[in-house]
Coordinates of C-alpha atoms (C1' of nucleotides) in Angstrom, one line a residue:
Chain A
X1 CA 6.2 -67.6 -37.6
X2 CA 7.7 -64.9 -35.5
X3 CA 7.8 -62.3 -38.7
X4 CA 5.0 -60.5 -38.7
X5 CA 4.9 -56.7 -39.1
X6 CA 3.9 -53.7 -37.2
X7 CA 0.7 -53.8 -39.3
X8 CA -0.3 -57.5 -38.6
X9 CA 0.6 -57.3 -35.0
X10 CA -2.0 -53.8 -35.1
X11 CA -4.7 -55.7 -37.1
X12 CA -5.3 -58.2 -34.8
X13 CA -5.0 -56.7 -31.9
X14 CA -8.2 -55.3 -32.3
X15 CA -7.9 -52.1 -30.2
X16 CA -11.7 -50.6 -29.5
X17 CA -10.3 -47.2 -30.4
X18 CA -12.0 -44.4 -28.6
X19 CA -12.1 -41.1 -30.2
X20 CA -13.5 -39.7 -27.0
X21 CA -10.1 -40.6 -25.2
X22 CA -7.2 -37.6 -26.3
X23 CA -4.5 -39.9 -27.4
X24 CA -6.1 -42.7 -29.4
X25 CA -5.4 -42.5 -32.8
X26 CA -9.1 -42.6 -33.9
X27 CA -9.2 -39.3 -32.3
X28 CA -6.6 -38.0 -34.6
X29 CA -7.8 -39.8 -37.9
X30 CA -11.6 -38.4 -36.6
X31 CA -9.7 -35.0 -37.1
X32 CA -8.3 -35.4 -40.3
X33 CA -11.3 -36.6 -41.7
X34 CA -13.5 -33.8 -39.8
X35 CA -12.3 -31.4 -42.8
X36 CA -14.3 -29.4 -45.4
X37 CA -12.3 -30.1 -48.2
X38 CA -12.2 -33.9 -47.3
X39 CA -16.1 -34.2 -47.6
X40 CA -16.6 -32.2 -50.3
X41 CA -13.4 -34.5 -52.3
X42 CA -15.2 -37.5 -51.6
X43 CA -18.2 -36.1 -52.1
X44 CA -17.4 -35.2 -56.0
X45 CA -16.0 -38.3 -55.9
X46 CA -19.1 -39.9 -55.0
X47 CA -22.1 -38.1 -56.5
X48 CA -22.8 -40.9 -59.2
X49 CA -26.4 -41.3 -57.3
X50 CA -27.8 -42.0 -54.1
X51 CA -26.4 -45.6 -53.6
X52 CA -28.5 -45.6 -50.1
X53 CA -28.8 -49.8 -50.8
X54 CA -25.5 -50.4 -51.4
X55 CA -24.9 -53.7 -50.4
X56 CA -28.1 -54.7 -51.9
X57 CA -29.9 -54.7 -54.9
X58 CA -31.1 -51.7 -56.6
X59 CA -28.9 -48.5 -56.6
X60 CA -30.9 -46.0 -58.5
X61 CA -28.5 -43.0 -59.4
X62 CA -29.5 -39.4 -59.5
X63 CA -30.7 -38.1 -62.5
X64 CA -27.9 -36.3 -63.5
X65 CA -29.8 -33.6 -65.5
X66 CA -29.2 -29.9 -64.2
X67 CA -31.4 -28.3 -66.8
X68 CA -30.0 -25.0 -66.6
X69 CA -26.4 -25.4 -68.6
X70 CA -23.9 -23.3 -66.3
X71 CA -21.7 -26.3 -64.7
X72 CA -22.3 -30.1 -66.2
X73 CA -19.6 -30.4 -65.0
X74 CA -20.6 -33.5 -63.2
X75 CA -18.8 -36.3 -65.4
X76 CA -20.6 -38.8 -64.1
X77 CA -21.1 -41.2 -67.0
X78 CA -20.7 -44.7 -67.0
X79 CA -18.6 -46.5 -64.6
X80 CA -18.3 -42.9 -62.6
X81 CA -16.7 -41.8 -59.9
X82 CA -13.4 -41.4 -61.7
X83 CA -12.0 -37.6 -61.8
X84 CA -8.8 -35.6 -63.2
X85 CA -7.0 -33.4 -60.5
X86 CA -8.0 -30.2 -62.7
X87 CA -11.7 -32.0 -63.0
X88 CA -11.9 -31.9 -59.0
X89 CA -10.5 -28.4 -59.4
X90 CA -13.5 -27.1 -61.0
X91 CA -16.1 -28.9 -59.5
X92 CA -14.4 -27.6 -55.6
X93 CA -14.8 -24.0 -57.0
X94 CA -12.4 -21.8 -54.7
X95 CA -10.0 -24.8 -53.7
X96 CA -6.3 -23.4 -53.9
X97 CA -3.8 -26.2 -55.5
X98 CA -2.1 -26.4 -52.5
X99 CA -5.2 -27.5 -50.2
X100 CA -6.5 -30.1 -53.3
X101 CA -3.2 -31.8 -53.4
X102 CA -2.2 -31.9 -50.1
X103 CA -6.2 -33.7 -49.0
X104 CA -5.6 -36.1 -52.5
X105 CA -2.0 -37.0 -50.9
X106 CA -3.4 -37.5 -47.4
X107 CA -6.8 -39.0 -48.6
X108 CA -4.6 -41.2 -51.1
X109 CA -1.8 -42.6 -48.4
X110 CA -4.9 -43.4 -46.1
X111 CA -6.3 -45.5 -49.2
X112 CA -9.4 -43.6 -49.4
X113 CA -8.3 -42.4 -53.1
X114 CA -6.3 -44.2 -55.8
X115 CA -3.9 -41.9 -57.8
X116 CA -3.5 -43.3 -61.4
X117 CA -1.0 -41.4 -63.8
X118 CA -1.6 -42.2 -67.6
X119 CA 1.6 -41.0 -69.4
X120 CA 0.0 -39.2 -72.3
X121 CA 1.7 -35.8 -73.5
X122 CA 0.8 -33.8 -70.8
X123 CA 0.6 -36.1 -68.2
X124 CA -3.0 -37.2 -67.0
X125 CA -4.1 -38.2 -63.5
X126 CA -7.1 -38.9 -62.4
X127 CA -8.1 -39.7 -58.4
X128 CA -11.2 -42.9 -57.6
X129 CA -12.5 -43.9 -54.4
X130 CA -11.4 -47.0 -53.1
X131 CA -13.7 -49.2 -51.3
X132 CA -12.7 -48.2 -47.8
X133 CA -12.9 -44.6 -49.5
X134 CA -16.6 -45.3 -50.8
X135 CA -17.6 -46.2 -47.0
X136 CA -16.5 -43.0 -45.7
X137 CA -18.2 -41.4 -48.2
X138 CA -21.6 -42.5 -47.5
X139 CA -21.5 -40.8 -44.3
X140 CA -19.9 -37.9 -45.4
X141 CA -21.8 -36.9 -48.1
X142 CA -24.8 -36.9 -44.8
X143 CA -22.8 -34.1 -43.7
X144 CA -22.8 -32.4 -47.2
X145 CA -26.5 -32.9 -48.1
X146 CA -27.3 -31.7 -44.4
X147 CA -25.6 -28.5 -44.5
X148 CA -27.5 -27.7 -47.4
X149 CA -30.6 -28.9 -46.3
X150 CA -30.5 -26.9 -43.0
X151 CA -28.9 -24.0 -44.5
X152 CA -32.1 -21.8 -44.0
X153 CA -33.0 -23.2 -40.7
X154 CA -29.5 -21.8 -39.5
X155 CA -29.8 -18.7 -40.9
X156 CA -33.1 -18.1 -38.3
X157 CA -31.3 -19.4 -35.5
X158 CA -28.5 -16.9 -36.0
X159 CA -30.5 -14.3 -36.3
X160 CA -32.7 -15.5 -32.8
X161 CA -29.3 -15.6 -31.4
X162 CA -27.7 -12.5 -32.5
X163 CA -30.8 -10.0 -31.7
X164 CA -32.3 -11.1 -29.2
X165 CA -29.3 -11.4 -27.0
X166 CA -27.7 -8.4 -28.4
Chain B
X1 CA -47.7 -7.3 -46.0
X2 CA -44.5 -5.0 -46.4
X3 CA -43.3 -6.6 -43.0
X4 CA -41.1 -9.7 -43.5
X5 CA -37.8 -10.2 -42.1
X6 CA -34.7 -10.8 -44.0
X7 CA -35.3 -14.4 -42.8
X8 CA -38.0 -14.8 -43.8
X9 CA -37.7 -13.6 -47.2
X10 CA -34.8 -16.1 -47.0
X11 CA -36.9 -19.2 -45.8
X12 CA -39.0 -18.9 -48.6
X13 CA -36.5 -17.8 -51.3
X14 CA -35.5 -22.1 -51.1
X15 CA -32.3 -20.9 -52.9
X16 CA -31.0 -24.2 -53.7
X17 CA -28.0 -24.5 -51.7
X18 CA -24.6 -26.2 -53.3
X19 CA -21.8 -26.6 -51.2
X20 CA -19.2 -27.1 -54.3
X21 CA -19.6 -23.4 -55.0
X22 CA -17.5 -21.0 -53.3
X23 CA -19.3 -18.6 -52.0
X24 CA -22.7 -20.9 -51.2
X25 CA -23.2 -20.2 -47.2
X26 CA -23.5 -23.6 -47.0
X27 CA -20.1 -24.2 -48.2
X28 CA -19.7 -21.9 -44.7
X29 CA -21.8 -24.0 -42.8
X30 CA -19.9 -27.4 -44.0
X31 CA -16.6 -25.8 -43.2
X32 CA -18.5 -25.2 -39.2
X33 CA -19.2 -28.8 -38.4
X34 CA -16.8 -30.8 -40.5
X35 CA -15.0 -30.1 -37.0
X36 CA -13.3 -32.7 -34.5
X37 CA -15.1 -30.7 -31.5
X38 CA -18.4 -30.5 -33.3
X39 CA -18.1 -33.9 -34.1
X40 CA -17.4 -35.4 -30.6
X41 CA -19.6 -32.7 -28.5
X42 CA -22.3 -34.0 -30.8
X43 CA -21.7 -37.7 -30.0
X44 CA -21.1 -36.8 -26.6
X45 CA -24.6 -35.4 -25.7
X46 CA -26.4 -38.6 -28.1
X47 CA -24.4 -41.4 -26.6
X48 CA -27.6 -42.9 -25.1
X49 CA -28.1 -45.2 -27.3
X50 CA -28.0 -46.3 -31.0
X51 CA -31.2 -44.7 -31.7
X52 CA -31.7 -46.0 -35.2
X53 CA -35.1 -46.2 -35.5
X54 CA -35.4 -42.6 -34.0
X55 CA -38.9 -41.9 -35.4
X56 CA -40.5 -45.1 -34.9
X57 CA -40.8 -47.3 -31.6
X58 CA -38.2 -49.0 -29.5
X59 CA -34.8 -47.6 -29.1
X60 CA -32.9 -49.3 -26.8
X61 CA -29.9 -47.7 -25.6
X62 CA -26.6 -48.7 -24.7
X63 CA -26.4 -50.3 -21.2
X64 CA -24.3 -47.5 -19.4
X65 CA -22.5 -50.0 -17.0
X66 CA -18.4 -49.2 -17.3
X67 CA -17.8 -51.8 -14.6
X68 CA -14.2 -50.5 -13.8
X69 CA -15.1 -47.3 -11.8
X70 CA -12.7 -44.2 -13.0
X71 CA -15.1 -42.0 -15.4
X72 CA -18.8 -43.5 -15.2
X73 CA -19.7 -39.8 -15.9
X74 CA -21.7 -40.9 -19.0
X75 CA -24.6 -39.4 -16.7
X76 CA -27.4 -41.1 -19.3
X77 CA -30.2 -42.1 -17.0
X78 CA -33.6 -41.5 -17.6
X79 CA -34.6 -38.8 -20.7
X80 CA -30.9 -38.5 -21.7
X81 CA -28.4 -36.5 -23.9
X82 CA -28.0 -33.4 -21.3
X83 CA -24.7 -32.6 -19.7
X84 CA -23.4 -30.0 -18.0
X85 CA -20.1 -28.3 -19.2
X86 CA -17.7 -30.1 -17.1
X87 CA -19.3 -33.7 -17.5
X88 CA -18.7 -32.5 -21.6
X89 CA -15.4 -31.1 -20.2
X90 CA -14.0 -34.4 -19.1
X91 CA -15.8 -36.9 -21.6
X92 CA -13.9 -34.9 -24.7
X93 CA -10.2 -36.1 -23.0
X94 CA -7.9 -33.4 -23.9
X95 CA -10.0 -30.7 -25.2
X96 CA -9.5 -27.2 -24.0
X97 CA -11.8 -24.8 -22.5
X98 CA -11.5 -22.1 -25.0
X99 CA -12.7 -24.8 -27.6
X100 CA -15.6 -26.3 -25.5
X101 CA -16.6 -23.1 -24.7
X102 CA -16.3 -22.0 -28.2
X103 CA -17.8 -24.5 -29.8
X104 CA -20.4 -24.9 -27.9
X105 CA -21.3 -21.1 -28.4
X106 CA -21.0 -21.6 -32.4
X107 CA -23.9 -25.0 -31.7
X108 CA -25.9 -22.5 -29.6
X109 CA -26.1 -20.0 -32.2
X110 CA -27.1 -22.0 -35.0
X111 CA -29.6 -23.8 -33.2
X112 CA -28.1 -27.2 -32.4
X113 CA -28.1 -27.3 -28.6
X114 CA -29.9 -25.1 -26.0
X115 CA -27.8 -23.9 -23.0
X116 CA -29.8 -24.0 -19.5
X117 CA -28.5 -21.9 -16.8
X118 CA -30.2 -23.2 -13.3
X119 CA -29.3 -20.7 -10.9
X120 CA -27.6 -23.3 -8.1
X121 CA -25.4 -22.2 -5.1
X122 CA -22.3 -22.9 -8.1
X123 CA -24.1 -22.0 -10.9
X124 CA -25.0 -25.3 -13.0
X125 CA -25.4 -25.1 -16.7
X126 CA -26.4 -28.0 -18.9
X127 CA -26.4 -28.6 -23.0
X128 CA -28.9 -30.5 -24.7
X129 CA -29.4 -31.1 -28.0
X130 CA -32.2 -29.7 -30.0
X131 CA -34.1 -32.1 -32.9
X132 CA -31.8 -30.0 -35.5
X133 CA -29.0 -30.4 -34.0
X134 CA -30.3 -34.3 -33.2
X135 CA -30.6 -34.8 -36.9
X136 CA -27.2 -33.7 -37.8
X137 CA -26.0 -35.6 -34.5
X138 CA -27.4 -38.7 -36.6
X139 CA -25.0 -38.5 -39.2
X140 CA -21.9 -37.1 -37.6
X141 CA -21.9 -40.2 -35.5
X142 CA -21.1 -42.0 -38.7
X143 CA -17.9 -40.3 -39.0
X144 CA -17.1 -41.0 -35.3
X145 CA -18.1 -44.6 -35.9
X146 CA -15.9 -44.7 -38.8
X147 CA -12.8 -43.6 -37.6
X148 CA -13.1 -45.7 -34.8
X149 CA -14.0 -49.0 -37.1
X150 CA -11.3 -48.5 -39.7
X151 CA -8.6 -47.0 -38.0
X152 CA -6.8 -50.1 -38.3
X153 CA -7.3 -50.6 -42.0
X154 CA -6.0 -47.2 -42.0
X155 CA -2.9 -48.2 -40.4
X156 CA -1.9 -50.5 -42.9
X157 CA -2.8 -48.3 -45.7
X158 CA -0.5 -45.7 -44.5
X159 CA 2.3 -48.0 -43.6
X160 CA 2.1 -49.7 -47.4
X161 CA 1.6 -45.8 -48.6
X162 CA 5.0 -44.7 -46.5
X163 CA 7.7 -48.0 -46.9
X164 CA 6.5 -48.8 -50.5
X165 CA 6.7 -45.5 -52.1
X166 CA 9.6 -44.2 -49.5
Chain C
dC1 C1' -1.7 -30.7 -67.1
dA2 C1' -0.6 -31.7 -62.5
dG3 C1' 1.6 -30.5 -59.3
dG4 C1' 6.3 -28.9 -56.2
dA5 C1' 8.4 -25.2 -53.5
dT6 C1' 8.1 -20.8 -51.0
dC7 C1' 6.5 -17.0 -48.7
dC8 C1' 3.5 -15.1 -45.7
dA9 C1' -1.0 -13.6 -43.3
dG10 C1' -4.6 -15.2 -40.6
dT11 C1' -6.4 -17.9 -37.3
dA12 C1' -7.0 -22.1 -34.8
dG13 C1' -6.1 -23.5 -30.6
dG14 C1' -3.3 -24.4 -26.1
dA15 C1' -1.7 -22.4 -21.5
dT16 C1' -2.5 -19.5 -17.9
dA17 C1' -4.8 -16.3 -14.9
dC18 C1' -8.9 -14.1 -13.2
dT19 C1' -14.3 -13.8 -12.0
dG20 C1' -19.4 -14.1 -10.6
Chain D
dC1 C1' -18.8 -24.3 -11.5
dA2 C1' -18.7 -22.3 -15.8
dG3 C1' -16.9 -19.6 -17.8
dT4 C1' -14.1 -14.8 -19.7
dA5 C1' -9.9 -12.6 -21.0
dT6 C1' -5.2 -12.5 -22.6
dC7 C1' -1.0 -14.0 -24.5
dC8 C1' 1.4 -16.6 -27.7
dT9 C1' 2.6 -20.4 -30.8
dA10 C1' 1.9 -23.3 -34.6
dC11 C1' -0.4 -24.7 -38.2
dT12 C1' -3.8 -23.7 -41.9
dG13 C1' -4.3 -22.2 -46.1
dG14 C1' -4.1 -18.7 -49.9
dA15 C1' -1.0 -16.4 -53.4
dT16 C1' 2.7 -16.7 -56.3
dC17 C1' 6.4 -18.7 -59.0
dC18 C1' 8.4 -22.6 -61.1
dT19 C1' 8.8 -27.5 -63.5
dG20 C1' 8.5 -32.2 -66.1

DNA sequence: CAGGATCCAGTAGGATACTG
DNA sequence: CAGTATCCTACTGGATCCTG
């Protein structure tokens, strides 16, 4: 059957994209993915546990208790990882409109996301991780957990770095 | 003892870091190395090998035979992950001096590589990677990875996104 | 509520030229 | 070789106003 799209003819021919090379496309998905807003998105997203086992059997979730009141923000009941635009507004403290939607469009048209728009008076949307979504952001939320884990370890090394050579 | 450094007084402060609030300096830090450069200098200088059970015993590493001559400059023999600035220079295709240089100065400061100056006829400077910046080397490689395994799913994603919904 | 549309400042980042 | 310095453009991304 000679009709077969762009997409099909793509699929299987099984390119071993190289980000390291300048012009394959993995190198320019690699940037659009390498973005703060992007990992923390996913990350909110995500934050219904650990899910380190995935695939497997047991997924034990975080215990989503933060004792001291300030932000519960978290809505991560039930079947979670389901959030309204001004939910992920919150939770990203400091996001501008502009950057949110413009990473939900891009996130969404790369199928990370799923935009679903429930026609009640003023209009609700909410955003989910897809399953190709999900995968990315078990990595990513690595990056997340790391910066915070190594926060203070940085902080020395800058200040090595900056006094001693001047 | 009256005589503690701001760092120290930091280190032990164990201000839990969040990375969803604004003005978190780890929120700074994930902004840093959720970077294209970061992310490819990183897997550039661990490329010898999977090394998935780093702690433990074996790692075997990726034979570093590219049978058709051009760049063999992968330069991974014996204790690896050490390249000089213009082996980095040409593995990162397409990247510019200003941002080698400058993102390599940024992986300095904070600790993630160590910069060795060996006084040579032409000087000769190599980058290595320190066991922080080895740890977060660990899981920027999944993002790499990714981009590179899904590219193609992707594709389709975005070509669906684009006809369906004009 | 969930954005779209603009405007505009800041900076990321490439190109080029020069140096120890 | 391994940068530094400078110039300049383009895009990032915030602020603001507007709409269904």
């Amino acid at each position: 059957m000679p009709t077969r799209t762009a997409a099909e003819k793509r699929a299987d021919a099984k390119a071993d994209y190289d980000a390291f090379l300048a012009n394959c496309p993995s190198r320019q998905l690699l940037g659009r993915i390498s973005d703060k807003w992007v990992a923390l998105i996913l990350a909110a997203l995500g934050d219904d546990g650990p899910l380190v086992g995935f695939e497997g059997a047991g997924f034990e979730r975080a215990g989503s208790e933060r004792a001291n009141g300030e932000r519960a923000d978290v809505a991560c009941a039930g079947e979670p990882r389901q959030m309204r635009y001004s939910e992920l507004s919150r939770r990203l403290a400091g996001v501008s409109q502009k950057m949110l939607t413009q990473t939900l469009r891009s996130l969404e048209r790369d199928g990370l996301v799923t935009r679903t728009v429930t026609p009640t008076v003023p209009v609700t949307v909410t955003y989910e991780l897809t399953d190709l979504g999900l995968s990315l952001q078990q990595v990513m939320r690595g990056i997340k957990v790391w910066a915070e884990a190594h926060m203070d370890e940085v902080f020395i090394n800058r200040e090595n770095y900056d006094t001693h050579a001047i």
